[in-house]
mmCIF file of C-alpha atoms in Angstrom:
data_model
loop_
_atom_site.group_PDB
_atom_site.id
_atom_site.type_symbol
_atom_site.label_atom_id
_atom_site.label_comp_id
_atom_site.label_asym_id
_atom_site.label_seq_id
_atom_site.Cartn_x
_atom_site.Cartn_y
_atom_site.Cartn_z
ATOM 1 C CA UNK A 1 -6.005 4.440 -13.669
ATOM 2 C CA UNK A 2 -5.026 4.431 -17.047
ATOM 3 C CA UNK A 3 -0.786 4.022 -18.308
ATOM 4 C CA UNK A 4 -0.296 1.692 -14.906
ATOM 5 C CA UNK A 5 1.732 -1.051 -15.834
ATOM 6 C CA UNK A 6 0.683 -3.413 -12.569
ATOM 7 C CA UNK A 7 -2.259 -4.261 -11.231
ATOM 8 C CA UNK A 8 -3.075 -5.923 -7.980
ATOM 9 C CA UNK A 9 -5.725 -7.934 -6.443
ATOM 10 C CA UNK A 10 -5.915 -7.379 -3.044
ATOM 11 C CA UNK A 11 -7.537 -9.743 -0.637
ATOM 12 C CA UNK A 12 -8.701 -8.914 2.717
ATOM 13 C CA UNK A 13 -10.024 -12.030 4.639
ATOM 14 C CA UNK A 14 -10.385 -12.550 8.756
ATOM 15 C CA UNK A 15 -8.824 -14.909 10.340
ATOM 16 C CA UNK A 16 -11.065 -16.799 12.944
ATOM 17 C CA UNK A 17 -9.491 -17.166 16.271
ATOM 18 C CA UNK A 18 -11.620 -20.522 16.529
ATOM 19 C CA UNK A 19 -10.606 -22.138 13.945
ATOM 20 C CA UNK A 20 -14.345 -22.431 11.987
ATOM 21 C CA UNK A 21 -14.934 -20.771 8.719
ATOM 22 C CA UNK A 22 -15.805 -17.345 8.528
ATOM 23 C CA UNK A 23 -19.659 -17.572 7.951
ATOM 24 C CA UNK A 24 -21.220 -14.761 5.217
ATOM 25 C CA UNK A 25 -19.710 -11.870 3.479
ATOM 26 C CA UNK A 26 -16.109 -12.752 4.784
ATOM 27 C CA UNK A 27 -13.769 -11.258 2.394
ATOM 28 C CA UNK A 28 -13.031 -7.786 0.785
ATOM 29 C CA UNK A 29 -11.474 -8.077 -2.353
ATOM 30 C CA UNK A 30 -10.717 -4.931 -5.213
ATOM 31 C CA UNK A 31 -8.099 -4.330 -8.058
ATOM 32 C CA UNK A 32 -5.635 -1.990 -7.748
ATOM 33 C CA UNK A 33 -3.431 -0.726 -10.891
ATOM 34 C CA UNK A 34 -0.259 1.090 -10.216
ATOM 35 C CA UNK A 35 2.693 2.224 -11.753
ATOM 36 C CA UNK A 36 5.022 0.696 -8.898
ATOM 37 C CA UNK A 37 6.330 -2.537 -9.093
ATOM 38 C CA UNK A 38 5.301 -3.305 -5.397
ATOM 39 C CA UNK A 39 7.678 -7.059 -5.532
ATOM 40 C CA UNK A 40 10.274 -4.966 -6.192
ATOM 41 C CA UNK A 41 9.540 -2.190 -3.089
ATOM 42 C CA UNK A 42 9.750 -5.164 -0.828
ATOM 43 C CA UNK A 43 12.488 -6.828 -1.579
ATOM 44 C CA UNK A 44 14.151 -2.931 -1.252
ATOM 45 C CA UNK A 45 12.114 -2.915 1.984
ATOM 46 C CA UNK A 46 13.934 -6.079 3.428
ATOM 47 C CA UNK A 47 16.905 -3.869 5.040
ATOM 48 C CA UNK A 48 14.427 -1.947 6.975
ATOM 49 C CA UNK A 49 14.488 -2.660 10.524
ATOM 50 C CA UNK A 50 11.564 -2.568 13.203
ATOM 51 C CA UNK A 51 9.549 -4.342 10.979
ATOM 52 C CA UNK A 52 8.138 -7.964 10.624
ATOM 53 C CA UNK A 53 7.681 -9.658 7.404
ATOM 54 C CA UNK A 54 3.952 -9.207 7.592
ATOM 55 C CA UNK A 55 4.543 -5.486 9.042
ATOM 56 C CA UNK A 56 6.400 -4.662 6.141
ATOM 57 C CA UNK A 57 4.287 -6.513 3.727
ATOM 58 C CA UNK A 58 1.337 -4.163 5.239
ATOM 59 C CA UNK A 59 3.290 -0.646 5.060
ATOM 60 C CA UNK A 60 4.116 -0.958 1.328
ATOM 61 C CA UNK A 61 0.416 -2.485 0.264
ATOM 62 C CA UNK A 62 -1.290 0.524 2.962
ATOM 63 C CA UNK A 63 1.407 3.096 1.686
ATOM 64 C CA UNK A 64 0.861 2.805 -2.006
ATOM 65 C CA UNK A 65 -2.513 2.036 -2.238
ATOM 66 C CA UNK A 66 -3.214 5.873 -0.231
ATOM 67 C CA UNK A 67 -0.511 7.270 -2.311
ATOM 68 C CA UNK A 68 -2.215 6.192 -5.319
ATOM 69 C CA UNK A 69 -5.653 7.280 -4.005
ATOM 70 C CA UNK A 70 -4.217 10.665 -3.614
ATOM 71 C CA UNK A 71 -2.718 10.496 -7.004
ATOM 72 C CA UNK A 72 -5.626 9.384 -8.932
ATOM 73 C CA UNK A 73 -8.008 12.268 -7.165
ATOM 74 C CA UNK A 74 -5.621 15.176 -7.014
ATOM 75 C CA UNK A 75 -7.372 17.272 -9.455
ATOM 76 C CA UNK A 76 -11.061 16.674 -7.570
ATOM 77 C CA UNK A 77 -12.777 19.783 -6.869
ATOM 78 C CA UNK A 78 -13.163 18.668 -2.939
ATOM 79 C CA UNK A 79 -9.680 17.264 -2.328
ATOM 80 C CA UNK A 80 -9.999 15.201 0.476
ATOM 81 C CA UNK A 81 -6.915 14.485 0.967
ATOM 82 C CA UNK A 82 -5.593 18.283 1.048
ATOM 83 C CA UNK A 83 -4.258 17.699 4.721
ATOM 84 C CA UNK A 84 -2.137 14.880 4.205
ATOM 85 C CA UNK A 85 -0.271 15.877 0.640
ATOM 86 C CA UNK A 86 2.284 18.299 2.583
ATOM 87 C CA UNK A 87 2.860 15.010 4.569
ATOM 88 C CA UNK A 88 2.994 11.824 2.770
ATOM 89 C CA UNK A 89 5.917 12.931 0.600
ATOM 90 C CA UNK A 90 8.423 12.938 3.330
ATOM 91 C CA UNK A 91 6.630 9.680 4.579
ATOM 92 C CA UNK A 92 7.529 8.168 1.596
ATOM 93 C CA UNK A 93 10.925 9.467 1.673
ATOM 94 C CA UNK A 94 11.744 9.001 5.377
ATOM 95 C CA UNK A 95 10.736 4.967 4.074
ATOM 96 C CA UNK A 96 13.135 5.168 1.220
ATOM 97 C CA UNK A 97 15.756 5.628 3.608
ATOM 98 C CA UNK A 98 17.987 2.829 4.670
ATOM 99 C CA UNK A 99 17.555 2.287 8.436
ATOM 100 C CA UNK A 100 20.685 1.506 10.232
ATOM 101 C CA UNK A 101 19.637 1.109 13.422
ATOM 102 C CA UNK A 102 19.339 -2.256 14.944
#
């Protein structure tokens, strides 16, 4: 992941529907490093309708953590993500584009 100007640490933790503190091996945490500024993709993101806060939040983190995934393995000899390239793309761009419905 070398030349990404950001890096992320993401934090994964449950939250207990009764109250009490998660007992164990409760969180999932990892860095990420990427060369999108993803502060800057949400505040873009805040004209897209249909979404929550948090539902936004979770599209851009999900969305560019795969996309970077692909990125980083593109060249492996087993490309597991061969089905999805000819799709995420247009994903992406279909996101990029303002949404004007209400």
């Amino acid at each position: 992941m070398a030349n990404n100007s950001h890096r992320y640490r993401i934090t994964v933790t449950p939250v207990e529907s009764d109250g009490l503190q998660c007992l164990g091996r409760c969180t999932i945490e990892f860095e990420h490093s990427c060369h999108d500024d993803w502060m800057r993709i949400l505040e873009t993101m805040q004209q897209q309708r249909g979404f929550s806060g948090d539902e936004r939040a979770a599209l851009i983190v999900g969305t560019k953590l795969l996309s970077g995934l692909m990125l980083n393995h593109r060249n492996d000899a087993v490309d597991v993500f061969a089905p999805l390239r000819p799709h995420m793309g247009e994903f992406i761009k279909g996101l990029k584009q303002p949404n004007t419905a209400a």
